[in-house]
PDB file of C-alpha atoms in Angstrom:
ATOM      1  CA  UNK A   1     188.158-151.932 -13.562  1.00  0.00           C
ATOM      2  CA  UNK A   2     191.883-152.646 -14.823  1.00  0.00           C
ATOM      3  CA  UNK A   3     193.299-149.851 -13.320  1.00  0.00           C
ATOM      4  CA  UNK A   4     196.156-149.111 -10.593  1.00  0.00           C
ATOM      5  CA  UNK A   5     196.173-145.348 -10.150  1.00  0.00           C
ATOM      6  CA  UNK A   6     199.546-144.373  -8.528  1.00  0.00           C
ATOM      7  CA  UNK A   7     200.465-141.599  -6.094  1.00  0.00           C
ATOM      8  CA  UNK A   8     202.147-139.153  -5.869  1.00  0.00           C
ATOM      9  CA  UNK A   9     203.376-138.883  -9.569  1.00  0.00           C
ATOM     10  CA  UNK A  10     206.890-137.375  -7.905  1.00  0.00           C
ATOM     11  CA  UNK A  11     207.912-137.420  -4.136  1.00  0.00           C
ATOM     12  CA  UNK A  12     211.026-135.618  -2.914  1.00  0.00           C
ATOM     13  CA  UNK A  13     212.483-136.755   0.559  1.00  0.00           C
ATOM     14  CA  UNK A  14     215.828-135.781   2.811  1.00  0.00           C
ATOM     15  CA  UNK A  15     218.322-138.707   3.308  1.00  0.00           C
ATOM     16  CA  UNK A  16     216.955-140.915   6.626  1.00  0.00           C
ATOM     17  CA  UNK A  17     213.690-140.098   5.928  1.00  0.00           C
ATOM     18  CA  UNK A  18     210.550-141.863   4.895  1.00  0.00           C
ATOM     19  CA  UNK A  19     209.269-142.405   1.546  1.00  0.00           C
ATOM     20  CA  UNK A  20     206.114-143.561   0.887  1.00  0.00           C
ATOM     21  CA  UNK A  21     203.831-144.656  -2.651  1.00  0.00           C
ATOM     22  CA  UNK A  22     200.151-145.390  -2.363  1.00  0.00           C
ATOM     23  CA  UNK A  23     198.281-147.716  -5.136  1.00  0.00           C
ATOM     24  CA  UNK A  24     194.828-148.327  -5.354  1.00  0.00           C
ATOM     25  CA  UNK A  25     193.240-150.759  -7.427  1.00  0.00           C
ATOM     26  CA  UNK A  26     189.962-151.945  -8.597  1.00  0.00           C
ATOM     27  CA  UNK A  27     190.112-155.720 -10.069  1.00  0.00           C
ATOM     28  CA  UNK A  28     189.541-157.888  -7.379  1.00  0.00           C
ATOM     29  CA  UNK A  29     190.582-160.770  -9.525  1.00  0.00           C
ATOM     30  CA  UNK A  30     194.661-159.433  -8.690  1.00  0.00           C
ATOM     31  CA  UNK A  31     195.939-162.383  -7.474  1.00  0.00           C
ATOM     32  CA  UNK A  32     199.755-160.875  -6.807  1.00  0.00           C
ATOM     33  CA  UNK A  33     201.273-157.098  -6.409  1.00  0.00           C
ATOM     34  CA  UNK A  34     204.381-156.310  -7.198  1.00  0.00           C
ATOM     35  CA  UNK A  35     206.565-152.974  -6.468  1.00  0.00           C
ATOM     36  CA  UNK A  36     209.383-152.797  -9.739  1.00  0.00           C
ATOM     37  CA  UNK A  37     212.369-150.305  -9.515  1.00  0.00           C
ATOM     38  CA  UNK A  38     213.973-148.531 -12.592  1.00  0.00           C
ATOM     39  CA  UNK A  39     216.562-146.614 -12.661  1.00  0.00           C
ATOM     40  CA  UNK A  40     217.520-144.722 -15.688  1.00  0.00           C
ATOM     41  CA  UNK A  41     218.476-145.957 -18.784  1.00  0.00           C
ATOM     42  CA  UNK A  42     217.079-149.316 -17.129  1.00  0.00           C
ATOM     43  CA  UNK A  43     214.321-151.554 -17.230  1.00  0.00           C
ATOM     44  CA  UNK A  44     212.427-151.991 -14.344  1.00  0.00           C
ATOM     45  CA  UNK A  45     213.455-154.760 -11.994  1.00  0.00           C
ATOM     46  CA  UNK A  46     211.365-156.728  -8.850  1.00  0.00           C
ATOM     47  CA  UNK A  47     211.766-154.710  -5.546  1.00  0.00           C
ATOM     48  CA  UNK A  48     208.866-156.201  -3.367  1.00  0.00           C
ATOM     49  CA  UNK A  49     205.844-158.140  -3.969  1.00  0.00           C
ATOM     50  CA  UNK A  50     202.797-159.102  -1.674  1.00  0.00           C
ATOM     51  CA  UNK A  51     199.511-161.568  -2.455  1.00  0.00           C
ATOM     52  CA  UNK A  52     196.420-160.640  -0.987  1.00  0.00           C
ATOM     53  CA  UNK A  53     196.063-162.976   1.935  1.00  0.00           C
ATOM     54  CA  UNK A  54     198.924-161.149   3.682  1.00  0.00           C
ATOM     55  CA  UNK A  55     198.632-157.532   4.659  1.00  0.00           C
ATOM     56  CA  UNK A  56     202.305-156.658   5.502  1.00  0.00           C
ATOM     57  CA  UNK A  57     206.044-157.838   3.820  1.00  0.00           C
ATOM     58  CA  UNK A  58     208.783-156.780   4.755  1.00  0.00           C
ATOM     59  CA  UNK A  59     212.359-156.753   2.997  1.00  0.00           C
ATOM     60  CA  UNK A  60     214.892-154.562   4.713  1.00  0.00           C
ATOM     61  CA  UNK A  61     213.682-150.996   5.003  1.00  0.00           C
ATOM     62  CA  UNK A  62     211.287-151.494   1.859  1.00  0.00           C
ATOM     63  CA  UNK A  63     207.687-152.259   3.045  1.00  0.00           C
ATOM     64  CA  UNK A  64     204.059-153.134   1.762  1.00  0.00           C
ATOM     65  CA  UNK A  65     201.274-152.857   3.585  1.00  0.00           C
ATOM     66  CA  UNK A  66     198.197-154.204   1.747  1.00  0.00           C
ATOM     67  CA  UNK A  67     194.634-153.704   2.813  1.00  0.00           C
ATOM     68  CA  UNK A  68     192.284-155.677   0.586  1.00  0.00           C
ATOM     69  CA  UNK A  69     189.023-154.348   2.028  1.00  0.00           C
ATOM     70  CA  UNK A  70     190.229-150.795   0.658  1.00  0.00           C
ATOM     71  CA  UNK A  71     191.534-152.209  -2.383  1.00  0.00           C
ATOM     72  CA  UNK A  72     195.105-150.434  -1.391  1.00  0.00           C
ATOM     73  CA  UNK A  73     198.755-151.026  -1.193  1.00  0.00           C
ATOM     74  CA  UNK A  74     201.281-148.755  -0.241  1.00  0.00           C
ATOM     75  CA  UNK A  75     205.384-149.103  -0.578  1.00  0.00           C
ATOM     76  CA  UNK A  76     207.146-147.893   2.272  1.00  0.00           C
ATOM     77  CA  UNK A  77     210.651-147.076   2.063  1.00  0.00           C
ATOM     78  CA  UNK A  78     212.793-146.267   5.318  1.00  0.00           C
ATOM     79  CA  UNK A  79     216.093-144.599   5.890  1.00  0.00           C
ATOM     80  CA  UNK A  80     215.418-143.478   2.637  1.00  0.00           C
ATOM     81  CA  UNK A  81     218.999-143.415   0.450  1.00  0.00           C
ATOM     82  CA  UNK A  82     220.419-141.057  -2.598  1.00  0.00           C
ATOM     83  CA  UNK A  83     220.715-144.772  -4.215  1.00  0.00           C
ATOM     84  CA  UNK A  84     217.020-144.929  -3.766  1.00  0.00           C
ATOM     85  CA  UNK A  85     216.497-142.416  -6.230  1.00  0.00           C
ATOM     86  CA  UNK A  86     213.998-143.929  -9.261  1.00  0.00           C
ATOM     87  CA  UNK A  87     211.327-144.363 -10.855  1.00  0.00           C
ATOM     88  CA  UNK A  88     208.876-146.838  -8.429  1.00  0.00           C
ATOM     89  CA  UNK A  89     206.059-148.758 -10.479  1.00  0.00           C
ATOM     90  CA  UNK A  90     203.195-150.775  -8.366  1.00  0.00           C
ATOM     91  CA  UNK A  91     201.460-153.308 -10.188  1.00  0.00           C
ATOM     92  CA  UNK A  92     198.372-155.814  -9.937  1.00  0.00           C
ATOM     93  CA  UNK A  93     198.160-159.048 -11.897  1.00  0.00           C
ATOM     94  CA  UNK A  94     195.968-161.451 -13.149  1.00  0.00           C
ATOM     95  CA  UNK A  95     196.967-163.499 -15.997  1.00  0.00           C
ATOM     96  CA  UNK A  96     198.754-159.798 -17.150  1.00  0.00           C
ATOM     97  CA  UNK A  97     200.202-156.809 -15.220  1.00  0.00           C
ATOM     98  CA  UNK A  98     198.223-153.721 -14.965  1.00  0.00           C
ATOM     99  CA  UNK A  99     201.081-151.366 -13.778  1.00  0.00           C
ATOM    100  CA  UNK A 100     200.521-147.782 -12.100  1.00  0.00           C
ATOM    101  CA  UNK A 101     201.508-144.724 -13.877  1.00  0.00           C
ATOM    102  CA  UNK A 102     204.684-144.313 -11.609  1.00  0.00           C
ATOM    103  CA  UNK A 103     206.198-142.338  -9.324  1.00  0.00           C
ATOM    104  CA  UNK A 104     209.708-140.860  -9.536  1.00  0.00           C
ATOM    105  CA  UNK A 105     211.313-140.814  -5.766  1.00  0.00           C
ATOM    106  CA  UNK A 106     214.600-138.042  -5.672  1.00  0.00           C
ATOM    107  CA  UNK A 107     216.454-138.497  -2.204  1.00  0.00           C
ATOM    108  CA  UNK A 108     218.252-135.576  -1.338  1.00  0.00           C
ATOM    109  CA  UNK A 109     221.325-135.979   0.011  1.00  0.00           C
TER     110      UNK A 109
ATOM    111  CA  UNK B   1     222.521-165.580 -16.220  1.00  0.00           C
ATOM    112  CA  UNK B   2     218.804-165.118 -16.478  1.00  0.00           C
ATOM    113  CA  UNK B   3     217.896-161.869 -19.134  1.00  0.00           C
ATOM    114  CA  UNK B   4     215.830-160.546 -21.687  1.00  0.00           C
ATOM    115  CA  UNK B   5     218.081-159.192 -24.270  1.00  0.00           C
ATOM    116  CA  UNK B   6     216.539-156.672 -26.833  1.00  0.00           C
ATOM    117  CA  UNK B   7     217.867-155.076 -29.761  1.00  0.00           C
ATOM    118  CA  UNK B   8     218.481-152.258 -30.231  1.00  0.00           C
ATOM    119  CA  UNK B   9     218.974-150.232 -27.356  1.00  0.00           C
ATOM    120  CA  UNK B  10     218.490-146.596 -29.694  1.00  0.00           C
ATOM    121  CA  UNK B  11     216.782-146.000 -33.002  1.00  0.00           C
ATOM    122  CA  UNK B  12     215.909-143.297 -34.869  1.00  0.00           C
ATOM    123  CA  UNK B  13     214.169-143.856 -37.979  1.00  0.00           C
ATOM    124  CA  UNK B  14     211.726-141.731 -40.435  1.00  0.00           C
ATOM    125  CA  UNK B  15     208.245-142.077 -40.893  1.00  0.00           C
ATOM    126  CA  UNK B  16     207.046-145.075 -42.769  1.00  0.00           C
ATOM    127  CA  UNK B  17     209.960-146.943 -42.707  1.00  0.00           C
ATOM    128  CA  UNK B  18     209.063-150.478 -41.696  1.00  0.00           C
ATOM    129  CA  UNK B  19     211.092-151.414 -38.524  1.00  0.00           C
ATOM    130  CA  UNK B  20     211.734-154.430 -36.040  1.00  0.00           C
ATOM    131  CA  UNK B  21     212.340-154.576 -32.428  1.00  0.00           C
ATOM    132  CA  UNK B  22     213.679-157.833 -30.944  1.00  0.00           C
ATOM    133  CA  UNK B  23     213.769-159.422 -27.987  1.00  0.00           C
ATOM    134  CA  UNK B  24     214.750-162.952 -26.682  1.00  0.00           C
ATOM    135  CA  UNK B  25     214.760-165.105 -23.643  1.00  0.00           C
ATOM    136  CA  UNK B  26     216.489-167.577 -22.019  1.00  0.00           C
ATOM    137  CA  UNK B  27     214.765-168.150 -19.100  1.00  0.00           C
ATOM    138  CA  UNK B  28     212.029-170.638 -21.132  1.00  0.00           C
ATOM    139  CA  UNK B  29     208.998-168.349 -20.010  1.00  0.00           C
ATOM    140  CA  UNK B  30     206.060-168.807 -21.674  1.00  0.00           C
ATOM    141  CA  UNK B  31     204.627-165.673 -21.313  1.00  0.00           C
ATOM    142  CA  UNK B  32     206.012-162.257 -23.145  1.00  0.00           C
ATOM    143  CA  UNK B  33     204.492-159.161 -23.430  1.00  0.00           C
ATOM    144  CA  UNK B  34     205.635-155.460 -24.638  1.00  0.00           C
ATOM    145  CA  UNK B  35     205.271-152.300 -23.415  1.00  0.00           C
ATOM    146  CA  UNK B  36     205.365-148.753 -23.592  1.00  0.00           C
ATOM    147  CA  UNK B  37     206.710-146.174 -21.469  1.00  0.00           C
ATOM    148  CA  UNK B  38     205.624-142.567 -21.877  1.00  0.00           C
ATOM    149  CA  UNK B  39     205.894-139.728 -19.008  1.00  0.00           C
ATOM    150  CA  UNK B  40     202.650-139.529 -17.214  1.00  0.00           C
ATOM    151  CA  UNK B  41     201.768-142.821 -18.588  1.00  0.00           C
ATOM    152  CA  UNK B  42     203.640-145.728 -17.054  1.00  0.00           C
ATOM    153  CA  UNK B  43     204.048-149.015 -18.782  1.00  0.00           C
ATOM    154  CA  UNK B  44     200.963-149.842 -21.081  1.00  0.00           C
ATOM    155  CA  UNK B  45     201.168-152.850 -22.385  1.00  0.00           C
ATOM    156  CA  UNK B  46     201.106-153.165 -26.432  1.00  0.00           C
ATOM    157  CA  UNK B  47     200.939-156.782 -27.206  1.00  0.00           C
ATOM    158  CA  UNK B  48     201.099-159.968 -25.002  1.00  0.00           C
ATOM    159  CA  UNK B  49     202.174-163.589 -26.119  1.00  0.00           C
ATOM    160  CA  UNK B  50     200.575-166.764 -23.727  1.00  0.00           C
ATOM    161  CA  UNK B  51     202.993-169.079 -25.837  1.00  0.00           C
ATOM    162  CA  UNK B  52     204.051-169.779 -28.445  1.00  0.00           C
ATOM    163  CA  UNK B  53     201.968-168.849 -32.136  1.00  0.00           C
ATOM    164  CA  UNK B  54     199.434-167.759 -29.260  1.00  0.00           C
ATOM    165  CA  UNK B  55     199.566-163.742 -29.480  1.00  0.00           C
ATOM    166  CA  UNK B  56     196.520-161.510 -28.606  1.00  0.00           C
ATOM    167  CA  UNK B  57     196.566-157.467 -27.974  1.00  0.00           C
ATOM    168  CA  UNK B  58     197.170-155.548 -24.987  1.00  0.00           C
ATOM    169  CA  UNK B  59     195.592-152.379 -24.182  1.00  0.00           C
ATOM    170  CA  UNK B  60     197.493-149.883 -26.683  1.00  0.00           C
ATOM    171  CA  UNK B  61     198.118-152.566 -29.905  1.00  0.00           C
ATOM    172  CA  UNK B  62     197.282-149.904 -32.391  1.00  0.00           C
ATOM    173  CA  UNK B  63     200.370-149.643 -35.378  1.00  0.00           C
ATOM    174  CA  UNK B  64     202.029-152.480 -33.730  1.00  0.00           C
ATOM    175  CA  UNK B  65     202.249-156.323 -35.039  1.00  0.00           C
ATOM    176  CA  UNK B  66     204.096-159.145 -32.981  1.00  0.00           C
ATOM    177  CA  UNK B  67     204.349-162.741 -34.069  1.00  0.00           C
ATOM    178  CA  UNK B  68     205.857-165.778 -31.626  1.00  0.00           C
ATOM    179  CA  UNK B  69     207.048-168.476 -33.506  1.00  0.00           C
ATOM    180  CA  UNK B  70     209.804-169.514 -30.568  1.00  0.00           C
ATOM    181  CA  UNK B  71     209.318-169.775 -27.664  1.00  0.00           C
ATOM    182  CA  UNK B  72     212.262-167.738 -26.794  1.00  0.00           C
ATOM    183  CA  UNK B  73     211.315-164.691 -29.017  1.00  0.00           C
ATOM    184  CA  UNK B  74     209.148-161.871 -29.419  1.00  0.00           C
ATOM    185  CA  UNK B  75     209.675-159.507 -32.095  1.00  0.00           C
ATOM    186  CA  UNK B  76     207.741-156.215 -32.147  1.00  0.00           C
ATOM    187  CA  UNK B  77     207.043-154.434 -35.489  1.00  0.00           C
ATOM    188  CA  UNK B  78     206.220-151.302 -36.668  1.00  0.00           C
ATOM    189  CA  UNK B  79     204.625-151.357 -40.021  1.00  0.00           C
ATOM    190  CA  UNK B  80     204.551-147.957 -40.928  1.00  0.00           C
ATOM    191  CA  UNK B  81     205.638-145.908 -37.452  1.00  0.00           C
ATOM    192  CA  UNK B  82     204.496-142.753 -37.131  1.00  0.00           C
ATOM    193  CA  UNK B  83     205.700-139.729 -34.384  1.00  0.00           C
ATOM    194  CA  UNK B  84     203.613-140.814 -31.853  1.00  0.00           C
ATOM    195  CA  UNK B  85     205.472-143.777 -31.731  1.00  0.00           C
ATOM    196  CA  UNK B  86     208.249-142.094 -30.368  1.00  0.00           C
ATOM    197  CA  UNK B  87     208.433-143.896 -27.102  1.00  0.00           C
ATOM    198  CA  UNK B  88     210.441-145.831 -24.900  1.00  0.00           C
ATOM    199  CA  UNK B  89     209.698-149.755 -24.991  1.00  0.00           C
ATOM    200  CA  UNK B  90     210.569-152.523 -22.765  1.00  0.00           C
ATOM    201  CA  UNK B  91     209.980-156.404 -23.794  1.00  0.00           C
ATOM    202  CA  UNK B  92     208.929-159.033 -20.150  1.00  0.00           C
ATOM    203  CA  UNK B  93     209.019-162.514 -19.813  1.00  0.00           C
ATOM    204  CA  UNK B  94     207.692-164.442 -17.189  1.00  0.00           C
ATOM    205  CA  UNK B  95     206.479-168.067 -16.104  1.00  0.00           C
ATOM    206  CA  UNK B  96     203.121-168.421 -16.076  1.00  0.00           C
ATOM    207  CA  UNK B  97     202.652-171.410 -13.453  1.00  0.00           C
ATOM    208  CA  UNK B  98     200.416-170.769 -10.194  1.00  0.00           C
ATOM    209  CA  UNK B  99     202.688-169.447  -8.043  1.00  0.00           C
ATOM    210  CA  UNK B 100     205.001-167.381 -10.951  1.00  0.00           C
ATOM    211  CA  UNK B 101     206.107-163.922  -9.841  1.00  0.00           C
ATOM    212  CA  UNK B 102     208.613-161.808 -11.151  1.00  0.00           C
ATOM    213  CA  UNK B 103     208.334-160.280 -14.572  1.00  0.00           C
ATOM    214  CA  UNK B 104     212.272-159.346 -16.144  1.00  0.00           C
ATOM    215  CA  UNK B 105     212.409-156.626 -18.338  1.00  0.00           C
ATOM    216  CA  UNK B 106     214.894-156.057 -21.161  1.00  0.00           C
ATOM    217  CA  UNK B 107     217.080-152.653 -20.689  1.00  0.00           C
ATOM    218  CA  UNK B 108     214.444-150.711 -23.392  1.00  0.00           C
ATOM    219  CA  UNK B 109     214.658-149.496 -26.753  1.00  0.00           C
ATOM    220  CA  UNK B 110     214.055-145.893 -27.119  1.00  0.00           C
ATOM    221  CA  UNK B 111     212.963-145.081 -30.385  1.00  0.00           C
ATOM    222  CA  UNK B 112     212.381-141.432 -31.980  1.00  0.00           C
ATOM    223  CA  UNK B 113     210.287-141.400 -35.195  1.00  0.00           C
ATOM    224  CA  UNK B 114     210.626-138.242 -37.437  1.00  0.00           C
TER     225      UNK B 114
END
């Protein structure tokens, strides 16, 4: 019931194009879900975040779209960039973060 | 500026050698955690801290001890480590008032064990 399973585990995409990371979850007691970005040799730093009683945030061309009744969330990156290339973590949290397994995003050039 | 500072960044050590991890604050959160990051894995979290002297395990705490006796610290220590510790590790603070967000992440440690 902690989980966040995370897909796809890698995603390749052309420069301008989209990217997109699906989460699904299964503690309805989440109360907050945050994207994190690392890049290498980094830690992983706040991209996005969303709370349940909102099923779409936007923040420039990063995206979430949240539907609670399917227990999903999905990252949506357009115009995708080479400086987009990283590793992309969702997470749900309670009092703790439960993070997905993670999914490394290359943008070709 | 707002960080989590942990030291160090690279260690290699042998197995059984007793070894520390730090990591400090200064952002006054009261809530720190640790975490591993293996491929195919993500972040599993080892140990958390509420607040201080207040420490309780997270879901991979085996060969791992943390104490909190600041508020602004968080050691991690390996008793005895062992290969499969070989891992990367991250240290998080954050706030842990009703509406608190973000969790910030130190830069990592990656440690090898031989």
């Amino acid at each position: 019931q902690q989980q966040v399973k995370q897909s796809p585990q890698s995603l390749i995409v052309q420069k301008g194009g989209i990217s997109i990371i699906n989460c699904a979850y299964e503690n309805t007691a989440f109360d907050y879900f945050p994207w994190y970005q690392q890049f290498p040799g980094k830690g992983p730093a706040l991209l996005i975040a969303i709370r349940p009683d909102v099923s779409e945030k936007k923040e420039g061309r990063f995206t979430i779209s949240f539907n609670k009744s399917a227990k999903q969330f999905s990252l949506h990156i357009m115009d995708s960039q080479p400086g987009d290339s990283a590793t992309y973590f969702c997470a749900g949290r309670t009092y703790k973060y439960i993070f997905g397994t993670g999914t490394r995003l290359k943008v070709l050039a | 500026e707002a960080q989590v500072t942990q030291n160090p960044r690279y260690l290699i050590t042998v197995t059984g050698k007793k070894l520390t991890v730090t990591c400090s604050q200064n952002m006054n959160h009261e809530y720190m955690s640790w975490y591993r990051q293996d491929p195919g894995l993500g972040l599993r979290q080892i140990y958390y801290s509420m607040n201080v002297e207040v420490t309780d395990k997270g879901d991979v705490p085996e060969g791992y001890k943390v104490s909190r006796k600041e508020k602004r610290n968080f050691p991690l220590i390996l008793e005895s480590p062992s290969p499969n510790q070989t891992s990367l590790y991250f240290c998080a603070s954050s706030s842990t008032g009703l509406r608190s967000t973000e969790a910030f992440f130190g830069q990592g440690t990656r440690l090898t064990v031989v």
